[in-house]
Coordinates of C-alpha atoms in Angstrom, one line a residue:
Chain W
M1 CA -43.9 59.8 65.5
T2 CA -45.8 62.6 63.7
G3 CA -44.6 66.2 63.4
S4 CA -47.1 67.7 66.0
D5 CA -45.8 65.3 68.7
L6 CA -42.4 67.0 68.4
I7 CA -41.9 70.3 70.1
L8 CA -38.3 70.7 69.3
S9 CA -36.5 69.2 66.4
A10 CA -32.9 69.6 65.2
K11 CA -31.7 68.1 61.9
G12 CA -28.1 67.7 61.0
M13 CA -27.0 70.3 63.6
T14 CA -23.3 71.0 63.3
K15 CA -21.0 73.5 65.0
Q16 CA -17.4 73.9 64.1
F17 CA -15.0 76.0 66.1
A18 CA -11.7 76.8 64.2
G19 CA -11.2 73.4 62.8
F20 CA -12.7 71.5 65.7
M21 CA -16.1 69.8 65.4
A22 CA -17.8 70.4 68.7
V23 CA -21.2 69.1 67.5
N24 CA -21.3 66.9 64.4
N25 CA -24.4 66.3 62.5
V26 CA -26.7 65.8 65.5
D27 CA -30.4 64.9 65.0
L28 CA -32.5 65.5 68.1
D29 CA -36.2 65.2 68.5
V30 CA -37.9 66.2 71.7
R31 CA -41.5 64.9 72.2
R32 CA -44.0 67.3 73.6
G33 CA -44.6 66.9 77.3
S34 CA -41.6 64.7 77.9
I35 CA -38.6 65.1 80.1
H36 CA -35.6 64.5 77.8
A37 CA -32.1 64.3 79.1
L38 CA -29.0 65.0 77.1
I39 CA -26.0 63.3 78.7
G40 CA -22.4 62.5 77.9
P41 CA -18.9 62.5 79.3
N42 CA -16.9 65.7 79.5
G43 CA -16.3 67.4 76.2
A44 CA -19.1 65.5 74.5
G45 CA -20.6 68.7 73.1
K46 CA -23.6 68.8 75.5
T47 CA -23.3 72.5 76.4
T48 CA -22.6 73.4 72.8
C49 CA -25.7 71.5 71.7
F50 CA -27.6 73.3 74.3
N51 CA -26.3 76.7 73.3
L52 CA -27.2 75.9 69.6
L53 CA -30.7 75.0 70.5
T54 CA -31.3 78.1 72.6
K55 CA -29.6 80.3 69.9
F56 CA -26.8 81.5 72.1
L57 CA -24.6 80.0 69.4
Q58 CA -25.4 79.9 65.7
P59 CA -25.0 76.4 64.0
T60 CA -22.5 76.1 61.2
S61 CA -25.1 74.0 59.4
G62 CA -28.3 72.2 60.1
T63 CA -31.8 73.4 61.0
I64 CA -33.7 73.7 64.3
S65 CA -37.5 74.0 64.5
F66 CA -39.7 74.7 67.5
N67 CA -43.4 73.9 67.3
G68 CA -43.0 73.4 63.6
R69 CA -41.5 76.8 63.1
D70 CA -37.9 77.2 61.8
I71 CA -36.0 79.0 64.4
T72 CA -32.5 78.5 63.0
T73 CA -31.9 82.2 62.3
L74 CA -33.7 83.7 65.3
G75 CA -31.9 85.4 68.2
A76 CA -31.7 84.2 71.8
S77 CA -34.2 86.7 73.2
E78 CA -36.8 85.9 70.4
I79 CA -36.6 82.2 71.3
A80 CA -37.4 83.1 74.9
R81 CA -40.5 85.1 73.8
L82 CA -41.7 82.1 71.8
G83 CA -41.9 80.1 75.0
M84 CA -38.6 78.3 75.2
V85 CA -36.6 79.4 78.2
R86 CA -33.2 78.2 79.3
S87 CA -31.2 78.0 82.5
F88 CA -27.5 78.2 82.8
Q89 CA -24.8 75.9 84.2
I90 CA -23.6 78.6 86.6
S91 CA -26.7 79.6 88.4
A92 CA -28.1 82.6 86.7
V93 CA -29.7 85.0 89.2
F94 CA -29.4 88.7 89.5
P95 CA -27.1 88.8 92.6
K96 CA -27.9 92.3 93.9
L97 CA -31.6 92.1 93.4
T98 CA -33.8 90.4 96.1
V99 CA -35.4 87.1 95.5
I100 CA -38.8 88.7 94.9
E101 CA -37.2 91.3 92.5
N102 CA -35.5 88.5 90.6
V103 CA -38.9 86.9 89.9
R104 CA -40.5 90.2 89.2
V105 CA -38.0 90.9 86.4
A106 CA -39.4 87.9 84.6
L107 CA -43.0 88.8 85.3
Q108 CA -42.4 92.3 84.1
R109 CA -41.8 91.0 80.6
R110 CA -45.6 90.7 80.2
R111 CA -45.7 94.4 79.9
G112 CA -44.1 93.9 76.5
T113 CA -40.9 95.5 75.2
N114 CA -41.5 98.6 77.2
F115 CA -39.1 101.4 77.6
D116 CA -41.1 103.5 79.9
F117 CA -38.3 105.2 81.8
W118 CA -40.6 108.1 82.9
R119 CA -43.0 105.9 84.8
A120 CA -42.6 105.2 88.5
Q121 CA -41.7 101.6 89.4
T122 CA -44.7 101.4 91.7
V123 CA -46.6 100.1 88.6
L124 CA -44.6 96.9 89.2
G125 CA -46.5 96.3 92.4
E126 CA -49.2 94.5 90.4
F127 CA -46.7 91.6 90.1
D128 CA -45.8 91.3 93.7
A129 CA -48.5 88.8 94.7
E130 CA -47.7 86.5 91.8
A131 CA -43.9 86.9 92.4
M132 CA -44.5 85.8 96.0
R133 CA -46.5 82.8 94.9
R134 CA -43.7 81.7 92.5
V135 CA -41.2 82.1 95.3
E136 CA -43.4 80.0 97.6
E137 CA -43.7 77.3 94.9
V138 CA -40.0 76.6 95.2
G139 CA -39.9 77.0 99.0
L140 CA -38.0 80.3 99.2
E141 CA -40.7 82.4 101.0
D142 CA -38.5 82.9 104.0
F143 CA -35.8 84.4 101.8
A144 CA -38.1 86.6 99.7
H145 CA -36.4 89.8 100.7
H146 CA -32.8 88.6 100.8
T147 CA -30.6 89.5 97.9
A148 CA -29.9 86.5 95.6
Q149 CA -26.2 86.6 96.4
E150 CA -26.9 85.7 100.0
L151 CA -28.5 82.4 99.0
S152 CA -26.9 78.9 99.0
Y153 CA -26.1 77.3 95.7
G154 CA -29.2 75.0 95.9
R155 CA -31.5 77.9 96.7
K156 CA -30.0 80.0 93.9
R157 CA -31.0 77.2 91.5
A158 CA -34.5 77.1 93.0
L159 CA -34.7 80.8 92.5
E160 CA -33.6 80.4 88.9
I161 CA -36.4 77.9 88.4
A162 CA -38.9 80.2 90.0
T163 CA -37.8 83.0 87.7
T164 CA -38.0 80.8 84.6
L165 CA -41.4 79.4 85.6
A166 CA -42.7 83.0 86.0
L167 CA -42.5 83.3 82.2
E168 CA -44.8 80.3 81.9
P169 CA -42.7 78.7 79.2
E170 CA -43.9 75.9 77.1
M171 CA -40.5 74.4 77.1
L172 CA -37.7 74.6 79.6
L173 CA -34.1 73.9 78.9
L174 CA -32.0 73.2 82.0
D175 CA -28.2 73.2 81.7
E176 CA -26.8 70.8 84.3
P177 CA -29.4 71.7 87.0
M178 CA -27.8 69.5 89.6
A179 CA -24.1 70.2 88.9
G180 CA -22.0 70.8 92.1
M181 CA -24.9 70.3 94.4
A182 CA -25.1 68.8 97.9
Q183 CA -27.1 65.5 98.0
A184 CA -30.0 67.1 99.9
D185 CA -30.3 69.7 97.2
V186 CA -30.1 67.2 94.4
E187 CA -33.2 65.4 95.8
R188 CA -35.0 68.6 96.3
I189 CA -34.3 69.9 92.8
S190 CA -35.2 66.5 91.2
A191 CA -38.6 66.7 92.9
L192 CA -39.0 70.2 91.8
I193 CA -38.2 69.4 88.2
K194 CA -40.6 66.5 88.3
S195 CA -43.4 68.7 89.7
I196 CA -42.9 71.5 87.2
S197 CA -42.9 69.1 84.2
A198 CA -46.7 68.8 84.3
G199 CA -47.9 70.3 81.1
R200 CA -44.4 71.3 80.0
T201 CA -41.6 69.9 78.0
I202 CA -38.2 69.8 79.7
L203 CA -34.8 69.2 78.0
M204 CA -32.0 68.9 80.5
V205 CA -28.3 68.5 80.0
E206 CA -26.6 66.3 82.7
H207 CA -23.2 65.0 83.2
N208 CA -24.2 62.1 85.4
L209 CA -26.4 59.3 84.1
S210 CA -27.7 58.2 87.5
V211 CA -29.2 61.6 88.3
V212 CA -31.4 61.5 85.3
A213 CA -32.4 57.8 85.6
D214 CA -35.7 58.3 87.5
L215 CA -36.5 61.6 86.0
S216 CA -36.3 61.3 82.2
D217 CA -38.5 59.7 79.7
T218 CA -35.9 59.7 77.0
I219 CA -32.1 59.9 77.2
T220 CA -29.8 60.9 74.4
V221 CA -26.2 60.1 74.9
L222 CA -23.6 62.3 73.2
A223 CA -20.0 61.5 72.8
R224 CA -17.4 63.4 70.7
G225 CA -20.1 65.7 69.3
Q226 CA -22.2 62.8 67.9
V227 CA -25.3 60.9 69.1
L228 CA -24.2 57.6 70.6
A229 CA -27.4 56.1 71.8
E230 CA -31.0 57.1 72.5
G231 CA -33.9 55.6 74.4
G232 CA -35.1 55.0 78.0
Y233 CA -32.7 54.5 80.9
E234 CA -32.9 50.7 80.7
T235 CA -31.8 50.7 77.0
V236 CA -29.2 53.3 77.3
S237 CA -27.5 52.2 80.4
K238 CA -27.0 48.7 79.0
D239 CA -25.7 49.9 75.7
P240 CA -22.0 48.7 75.5
R241 CA -21.0 51.9 73.6
V242 CA -22.4 54.1 76.3
I243 CA -20.6 52.1 79.0
E244 CA -17.4 52.3 77.0
A245 CA -17.7 56.0 76.5
Y246 CA -18.2 56.6 80.2
I247 CA -15.6 54.1 81.5
G248 CA -13.2 55.0 78.7
V249 CA -12.9 58.5 80.0
G250 CA -12.7 57.5 83.6
H251 CA -16.3 57.7 84.9
G252 CA -17.9 54.7 86.6
Chain P
M1 CA -21.1 78.5 104.0
S2 CA -23.2 77.6 107.0
D3 CA -26.3 78.3 104.9
H4 CA -25.7 75.2 102.9
T5 CA -28.8 73.0 102.4
M6 CA -32.3 74.0 101.6
T7 CA -33.7 73.3 105.0
G8 CA -31.9 76.0 107.1
R9 CA -33.8 79.1 108.3
P10 CA -32.7 82.6 107.6
A11 CA -30.9 84.4 110.4
A12 CA -33.4 87.2 110.4
Q13 CA -36.3 88.5 108.3
R14 CA -35.2 91.5 106.3
A15 CA -37.1 94.6 105.8
T16 CA -38.7 94.7 102.4
R17 CA -37.3 96.9 99.7
P18 CA -40.4 99.0 98.8
L19 CA -41.3 100.2 95.3
A20 CA -42.3 103.6 96.5
I21 CA -39.7 106.4 97.0
P22 CA -38.1 105.8 100.4
P23 CA -38.5 108.7 102.9
L24 CA -34.7 109.0 103.2
H25 CA -34.4 109.8 99.4
L26 CA -37.2 112.4 99.7
A27 CA -35.4 114.0 102.7
I28 CA -32.1 114.1 100.7
F29 CA -33.8 115.7 97.7
A30 CA -35.5 118.2 100.0
G31 CA -32.1 119.0 101.7
L32 CA -30.4 119.5 98.3
L33 CA -33.2 121.8 97.1
A34 CA -33.1 123.8 100.3
F35 CA -29.3 124.1 100.2
F36 CA -29.0 125.2 96.6
A37 CA -32.0 127.6 97.1
V38 CA -30.3 129.4 100.0
A39 CA -26.6 129.0 99.1
P40 CA -26.3 131.8 96.5
F41 CA -27.0 134.3 99.2
F42 CA -23.8 133.2 101.0
L43 CA -21.6 131.7 98.4
Y44 CA -20.4 132.9 95.0
P45 CA -23.3 132.0 92.6
V46 CA -21.0 131.3 89.6
F47 CA -19.2 128.7 91.7
L48 CA -22.5 127.1 92.8
M49 CA -23.7 127.0 89.2
K50 CA -20.5 125.3 88.2
V51 CA -21.1 122.8 90.9
M52 CA -24.7 122.2 89.8
C53 CA -23.6 121.7 86.1
F54 CA -21.1 119.1 87.1
V55 CA -23.5 117.5 89.5
L56 CA -25.9 116.9 86.6
F57 CA -23.0 115.8 84.3
A58 CA -21.7 113.3 86.9
C59 CA -25.2 111.9 87.6
A60 CA -26.0 111.5 83.9
F61 CA -22.7 109.7 83.5
N62 CA -23.4 107.5 86.5
L63 CA -26.8 106.5 85.1
L64 CA -24.9 104.7 82.4
L65 CA -22.0 103.4 84.6
G66 CA -23.8 102.5 87.8
Y67 CA -27.1 101.4 86.5
G68 CA -26.4 100.4 82.9
G69 CA -23.1 98.8 83.8
L70 CA -21.4 100.6 80.9
L71 CA -18.2 102.5 81.5
S72 CA -18.0 105.3 78.8
F73 CA -14.7 107.0 78.4
G74 CA -16.1 109.5 76.0
H75 CA -18.7 111.5 77.8
A76 CA -16.8 114.7 77.1
A77 CA -18.0 114.4 73.5
F78 CA -21.6 114.9 74.6
F79 CA -20.8 117.5 77.2
G80 CA -18.5 119.4 74.9
S81 CA -20.5 119.3 71.6
A82 CA -23.6 120.5 73.5
S83 CA -21.5 123.3 75.0
Y84 CA -20.4 124.4 71.5
V85 CA -23.9 124.2 70.0
S86 CA -25.4 126.1 72.9
A87 CA -22.7 128.8 72.7
H88 CA -23.1 129.1 68.9
A89 CA -26.9 129.3 69.1
A90 CA -26.7 132.0 71.7
K91 CA -23.9 134.1 70.1
V92 CA -24.4 133.7 66.3
W93 CA -28.1 133.0 66.1
G94 CA -29.1 135.0 69.2
L95 CA -31.4 132.4 70.5
S96 CA -32.9 132.5 74.0
P97 CA -31.2 130.4 76.6
E98 CA -33.9 127.7 76.9
L99 CA -33.6 127.1 73.2
C100 CA -29.8 127.0 73.4
V101 CA -30.0 124.3 76.1
L102 CA -32.6 122.3 74.1
M103 CA -30.4 122.5 71.0
G104 CA -27.3 121.4 72.9
S105 CA -29.1 118.5 74.5
G106 CA -30.6 117.5 71.2
T107 CA -27.2 117.5 69.5
A108 CA -25.9 115.3 72.4
A109 CA -28.8 113.0 72.0
L110 CA -28.2 112.5 68.3
L111 CA -24.5 112.0 68.9
G112 CA -25.3 109.6 71.6
L113 CA -27.5 107.6 69.3
V114 CA -24.8 107.4 66.7
I115 CA -21.9 106.6 69.1
G116 CA -24.0 104.4 71.3
S117 CA -25.4 102.2 68.5
L118 CA -21.8 101.4 67.5
A119 CA -20.3 101.2 71.0
I120 CA -22.8 98.9 72.6
R121 CA -21.8 96.1 70.3
R122 CA -18.6 95.8 72.4
Q123 CA -18.2 95.1 76.1
G124 CA -16.0 96.1 79.0
I125 CA -12.7 97.7 78.2
Y126 CA -13.6 97.6 74.4
F127 CA -16.7 99.6 75.0
A128 CA -14.7 102.2 76.9
M129 CA -12.1 102.3 74.1
V130 CA -14.7 102.7 71.3
T131 CA -16.4 105.6 73.2
L132 CA -12.9 107.2 73.7
A133 CA -12.1 106.8 70.0
F134 CA -15.3 108.6 69.0
A135 CA -14.8 111.3 71.6
Q136 CA -11.4 112.0 70.2
M137 CA -12.9 112.3 66.8
V138 CA -15.3 114.9 68.2
Y139 CA -12.3 116.6 69.8
F140 CA -10.4 116.9 66.5
I141 CA -13.5 118.0 64.6
S142 CA -14.0 120.7 67.3
L143 CA -10.3 121.8 66.8
Q144 CA -10.7 122.1 63.0
A145 CA -14.3 123.1 62.4
P146 CA -14.7 126.8 61.5
F147 CA -17.6 127.5 63.9
T148 CA -15.9 126.3 67.1
G149 CA -13.2 129.0 67.1
G150 CA -10.3 126.4 67.3
E151 CA -8.0 127.1 70.2
D152 CA -9.9 130.2 71.2
G153 CA -13.2 128.5 71.6
I154 CA -16.4 130.5 71.5
Q155 CA -16.0 133.4 73.9
A156 CA -18.2 136.1 75.2
V157 CA -21.3 134.1 74.8
P158 CA -24.4 136.3 75.5
R159 CA -26.9 135.0 78.0
N160 CA -29.8 136.6 76.2
R161 CA -33.3 136.7 77.6
L162 CA -35.2 133.7 78.9
F163 CA -38.3 133.0 76.7
G164 CA -37.2 136.3 75.1
I165 CA -38.5 138.2 78.2
I166 CA -36.4 137.7 81.4
N167 CA -32.9 139.1 81.3
L168 CA -30.4 136.6 82.6
S169 CA -27.4 138.8 82.6
S170 CA -27.4 139.0 86.4
D171 CA -25.8 136.0 88.1
M172 CA -28.8 135.6 90.4
A173 CA -31.3 135.4 87.5
L174 CA -29.2 132.9 85.7
Y175 CA -28.8 130.9 89.0
G176 CA -32.6 130.4 89.0
F177 CA -32.5 129.1 85.4
V178 CA -29.6 126.7 86.1
F179 CA -31.3 125.5 89.4
V180 CA -34.5 124.6 87.6
I181 CA -32.7 122.8 84.7
V182 CA -30.3 120.8 87.0
F183 CA -32.9 119.7 89.4
A184 CA -35.3 118.7 86.6
G185 CA -32.4 116.6 85.2
L186 CA -31.7 115.0 88.6
F187 CA -35.4 114.1 89.1
L188 CA -35.5 112.6 85.6
I189 CA -32.4 110.5 86.4
Y190 CA -33.9 109.4 89.7
R191 CA -37.1 108.4 87.9
V192 CA -35.2 106.5 85.2
I193 CA -33.4 104.5 87.9
H194 CA -36.6 103.7 89.7
S195 CA -38.8 102.9 86.7
P196 CA -39.8 99.6 85.2
F197 CA -37.2 100.3 82.5
G198 CA -34.6 100.9 85.3
Q199 CA -35.4 97.5 86.8
V200 CA -34.6 95.8 83.5
L201 CA -31.5 97.8 83.3
K202 CA -30.3 96.6 86.7
A203 CA -31.1 93.0 85.7
I204 CA -28.9 93.5 82.5
R205 CA -26.1 95.0 84.6
E206 CA -26.3 92.0 87.0
N207 CA -26.5 89.2 84.5
E208 CA -26.7 90.0 80.8
A209 CA -27.0 86.4 79.5
R210 CA -29.8 85.7 81.9
S211 CA -31.7 88.9 80.8
V212 CA -31.4 87.6 77.2
S213 CA -32.7 84.2 78.2
L214 CA -35.7 85.9 79.8
G215 CA -36.5 87.5 76.5
Y216 CA -35.2 91.0 76.9
Q217 CA -33.5 92.6 73.9
V218 CA -30.6 93.9 75.9
N219 CA -29.0 96.0 73.2
R220 CA -32.1 98.2 72.9
Y221 CA -32.1 98.8 76.6
K222 CA -28.4 99.6 76.6
L223 CA -28.8 102.0 73.7
A224 CA -31.8 103.7 75.3
V225 CA -29.9 104.4 78.5
F226 CA -26.8 105.5 76.6
V227 CA -28.9 108.1 74.7
I228 CA -30.6 109.3 77.9
S229 CA -27.2 109.6 79.6
A230 CA -25.7 111.4 76.6
T231 CA -28.6 113.8 76.4
L232 CA -28.4 114.8 80.0
A233 CA -24.6 115.2 79.8
G234 CA -25.4 117.5 76.9
T235 CA -27.9 119.4 79.0
A236 CA -25.1 120.0 81.6
G237 CA -22.6 121.1 78.9
A238 CA -25.1 123.4 77.2
T239 CA -26.0 125.0 80.5
K240 CA -22.3 125.3 81.5
A241 CA -21.6 127.2 78.3
L242 CA -24.1 129.9 79.2
V243 CA -22.9 130.1 82.8
F244 CA -19.3 130.7 81.8
Q245 CA -20.2 132.4 78.6
L246 CA -17.5 130.2 77.0
A247 CA -17.3 126.9 75.0
S248 CA -13.8 125.6 74.5
L249 CA -11.7 122.6 73.6
T250 CA -11.4 121.7 77.3
D251 CA -15.1 120.7 77.3
V252 CA -14.4 118.0 74.6
H253 CA -11.0 117.0 75.8
W254 CA -10.5 113.4 77.1
A255 CA -9.5 114.8 80.5
M256 CA -13.1 115.9 80.9
S257 CA -14.2 112.3 80.3
G258 CA -11.7 111.2 82.9
E259 CA -12.9 113.8 85.4
V260 CA -16.5 112.6 85.2
V261 CA -15.4 109.0 85.8
L262 CA -13.6 110.3 88.9
M263 CA -16.6 112.2 90.2
A264 CA -18.8 109.1 89.9
L265 CA -16.3 106.8 91.4
L266 CA -15.5 109.1 94.3
G267 CA -19.1 109.4 95.2
G268 CA -20.0 105.8 94.7
M269 CA -21.1 104.4 91.4
H270 CA -24.0 102.2 92.5
T271 CA -25.6 105.0 94.5
V272 CA -28.1 107.6 93.4
F273 CA -26.7 110.5 95.3
G274 CA -23.0 109.6 95.5
P275 CA -22.0 111.4 92.2
I276 CA -23.5 114.6 93.6
V277 CA -21.0 114.5 96.4
G278 CA -18.2 113.4 94.1
A279 CA -18.9 116.3 91.7
A280 CA -19.1 118.8 94.5
I281 CA -15.8 117.7 96.1
I282 CA -13.9 117.7 92.8
V283 CA -15.2 121.1 91.7
T284 CA -14.5 122.6 95.1
M285 CA -11.0 121.2 95.1
Q286 CA -10.4 122.7 91.6
T287 CA -11.7 126.0 92.7
I288 CA -9.5 126.1 95.9
S289 CA -6.4 124.8 94.2
P290 CA -6.8 125.2 90.4
A291 CA -3.1 124.4 89.7
S292 CA -3.6 120.8 90.9
A293 CA -6.4 120.2 88.4
P294 CA -5.2 121.0 84.9
G295 CA -8.3 119.3 83.3
L296 CA -10.8 121.8 84.3
Q297 CA -9.2 125.2 83.5
C298 CA -12.0 125.9 81.1
C299 CA -14.3 126.6 84.0
R300 CA -12.3 129.3 85.6
A301 CA -13.8 132.0 83.4

């Protein structure tokens, strides 16, 4: 595997919280254009890993590079502007803004870091057509003028994805996109993730192995802050250590 | 939730929320302009000027609270320091009133930049406490500094001549000056709320982590709105000093910070026009029954 195949690479990533090793010396390589899943039982360090990669947390040691550029010391908003955008475990929408306004906030970033408080917001009208198109992409056109807080959980996640896609990111990091979702919504979001993966790299954190089975090219299993196994679903699901880690903590 | 899966239909299609100024807002602005243009012929002009100054103060404060999501408990520092600077400029330097107001606002802006850049590093109650701590520092400096007149304040502030020409010593002439400043301030606040910048501000208020993940440097936006709010609070304070011809410790006292919180909350903090109502009600109550409002005795000149 050569360097240019890798979009995101972490080496020796470690995060220590007051004497507790949440993430211990993790190496993670994400291939460009793949769907990569990070799974593990509760407390395995998935979300910490995720927060380290997206710079919402600073690693205690180790390096992270994105597109060959060392991003270890950059801030969370800088990462986003480089083209790596994350979602959140609790659906991250702007509750009192309408669906279309939610998407427009993302589109508006194209105006740069602009503090033009003296200009009328009508200039944002230029983004309306595209915002509507993004909303249609995820099937929320009937709800375009509802506030986000009125949407069901599954629709909030769809809105979040629409908002994220509006930034046209090179890489998406999804934090448990299917957590706490009704079955109908799981299938819908799975299909959505599959369809948006064209031309993009996706790294997703999931709790449940079966959810990522059909979706991912590579699966990395974490347990107790360390990498337990890595490979395709077939390899990983048969690995005795993985089975033990899951069954050992009470998951079938 | 009945609206559970992705296949349901919405109960009813909502009206769009347009980007242009809604007619209702235009009507309210027109009504306010008309009221304050006619009112001095029927009501005591000094009372109306007091109302207008506090309307601007409350709206400036609410820009930060209602739209930036930041509860400052130290806005008296901006109101009061601008009041002192404006009074000093008019009395000692003999500057014309528009320069006094500009200098007062400028002082509040600088103070806002300093206090804001430190306070925005904290959130929620800690943010409120940091702003309160700085405001108390400003209070004690005002008590001790030679130019503020200590317990006496700066009294008998002359109103001077607008642009060096128009004599503002009559209440009606001054009323016109205050009217223009306050409404210019209100229009600016309205514009900030309904600008591209204001949209990002609302997003940060709604979900800060998500705004970061979309690539916005939230602290810069917070600082910018803090400075705008502080500046306009200063404009209100500087104007007030000319109206009452007095700058005193009451302007920088923490009770003033509390009062403006009350005005914003009473009117409704997520609304554009609410704080106007809140300020008008509180100032009116204080005027009718001053004994019940110890915090605002400064304004009964």
